Amino acid sequence: MKTVKEIIAQKSKKEPITMLTAYDYPMAFFADGAGIDIILVGDSLANVVLGLESTTEIGMGEMLHHTKAVVRAVRSAMVVADMPYGSCQVDGGPGALGHARQFIEAGCQAVKLEWFEGCAQLASKIIQSGIPVMGHVGLTPQTAQQLGGMKVQGRDRASAQAIINNAQAMQEAGCFSIVLECIPQEIAQMITRQLKIPTIGIGAGPYCDGQVLVIHDLLGLTVCNQPKFSKKYVDLGKQITEAVKQFKKEVTSGQFPDDAHSFHMPPGFLPLSP
Ligand code: KIV
């Protein structure tokens, strides 16, 4: 398993960190097998897999269920789980600490906390209890409504400064790395230069210490809107539709199952008496 120390060292060695989301056993198996450094059980599970409107709609039950499936598949990557909205922003303090511990008991190496008022203090408490925390600033979907929606953040002086301050606060709280989501690349570059801990960008340009994508976006499996910053490396959605159509055609025409996909009784057994 990749350790916190190894992830931090990648920044000084200028070895870009790769992170992808995964929410189930097969995706985690393939991402881990391909050598991804960190697998994030993101709360994007809500929109990407469960068809919900907002990440605020899922809780610890769903997150733990999917985290356990991911952990079962992973051999080398670090597994990080998102603290869902209710687990830290609604149920803060001692409740949040207990929730973070549940992710570690499920087999994760760390948890991720999206920025909110009081987030740095909570991160510090969780870290002091021995649980590594990854921060997340910029566009934070759990509080997107307060940020004017799912759009680029930090485009004016005041909000850019706030993001820089928030990133600094997460480092001071003891976070081992930080996600920068949907901010201008110039701001991401400043933060990356300023911080000792690695930055992992998503829609934050090339000057971060690493990059993260939602695996369904990368594979062309996203049914909801795909953001401009994510790149589709293959169109599996199209291939799935084609394969399913072919199956339907072969079943309805009697082509499937053929002899190669069927079983026979050993010779001499037939005919059986009814
Ligand atoms: O939940 C998620 O997928 C995330 C990534 C966008 C970093 O937090």
PDB file of C-alpha atoms and ligand atoms in Angstrom, residues 19 21 23 40-45 48 55 82 112 114 136 141 179 181 202 212-214 229, ligand 1:
ATOM      1  CA  MET A  19      -5.519   9.650  -8.337  1.00  0.00           C
ATOM      2  CA  THR A  21     -12.161   7.661  -8.072  1.00  0.00           C
ATOM      3  CA  TYR A  23     -16.737   3.035  -6.131  1.00  0.00           C
ATOM      4  CA  LEU A  40     -10.579   7.902  -3.931  1.00  0.00           C
ATOM      5  CA  VAL A  41     -13.978   6.614  -2.895  1.00  0.00           C
ATOM      6  CA  GLY A  42     -15.448  10.019  -3.691  1.00  0.00           C
ATOM      7  CA  ASP A  43     -18.849  11.189  -2.600  1.00  0.00           C
ATOM      8  CA  SER A  44     -19.353  11.790  -6.340  1.00  0.00           C
ATOM      9  CA  LEU A  45     -20.691   8.247  -5.879  1.00  0.00           C
ATOM     10  CA  VAL A  48     -22.042   9.233 -10.840  1.00  0.00           C
ATOM     11  CA  THR A  55     -23.341  14.768  -3.110  1.00  0.00           C
ATOM     12  CA  ASP A  82     -14.614  11.182   1.231  1.00  0.00           C
ATOM     13  CA  LYS A 112     -10.790  13.532   2.546  1.00  0.00           C
ATOM     14  CA  GLU A 114     -14.070  19.286   1.732  1.00  0.00           C
ATOM     15  CA  HIS A 136     -10.163  19.815  -0.679  1.00  0.00           C
ATOM     16  CA  PRO A 141     -19.557  20.338  -4.302  1.00  0.00           C
ATOM     17  CA  VAL A 179      -7.306  18.579  -3.798  1.00  0.00           C
ATOM     18  CA  GLU A 181     -10.947  21.683  -7.731  1.00  0.00           C
ATOM     19  CA  ILE A 202      -9.077  18.518 -10.968  1.00  0.00           C
ATOM     20  CA  VAL A 212      -7.402  13.343 -10.188  1.00  0.00           C
ATOM     21  CA  LEU A 213     -10.364  12.422 -12.383  1.00  0.00           C
ATOM     22  CA  VAL A 214     -13.671  10.696 -11.822  1.00  0.00           C
ATOM     23  CA  PHE A 229     -12.084  19.764 -17.407  1.00  0.00           C
TER      24      PHE A 229
HETATM   25  O1  KIV B   1     -15.974  13.001  -4.943  1.00  0.00           O
HETATM   26  C1  KIV B   1     -15.129  13.183  -5.818  1.00  0.00           C
HETATM   27  O2  KIV B   1     -15.154  12.575  -6.896  1.00  0.00           O
HETATM   28  C2  KIV B   1     -14.077  14.153  -5.569  1.00  0.00           C
HETATM   29  C3  KIV B   1     -13.135  14.444  -6.684  1.00  0.00           C
HETATM   30  C4  KIV B   1     -13.754  15.394  -7.624  1.00  0.00           C
HETATM   31  C5  KIV B   1     -11.825  14.933  -6.196  1.00  0.00           C
HETATM   32  O3  KIV B   1     -14.013  14.708  -4.521  1.00  0.00           O
END
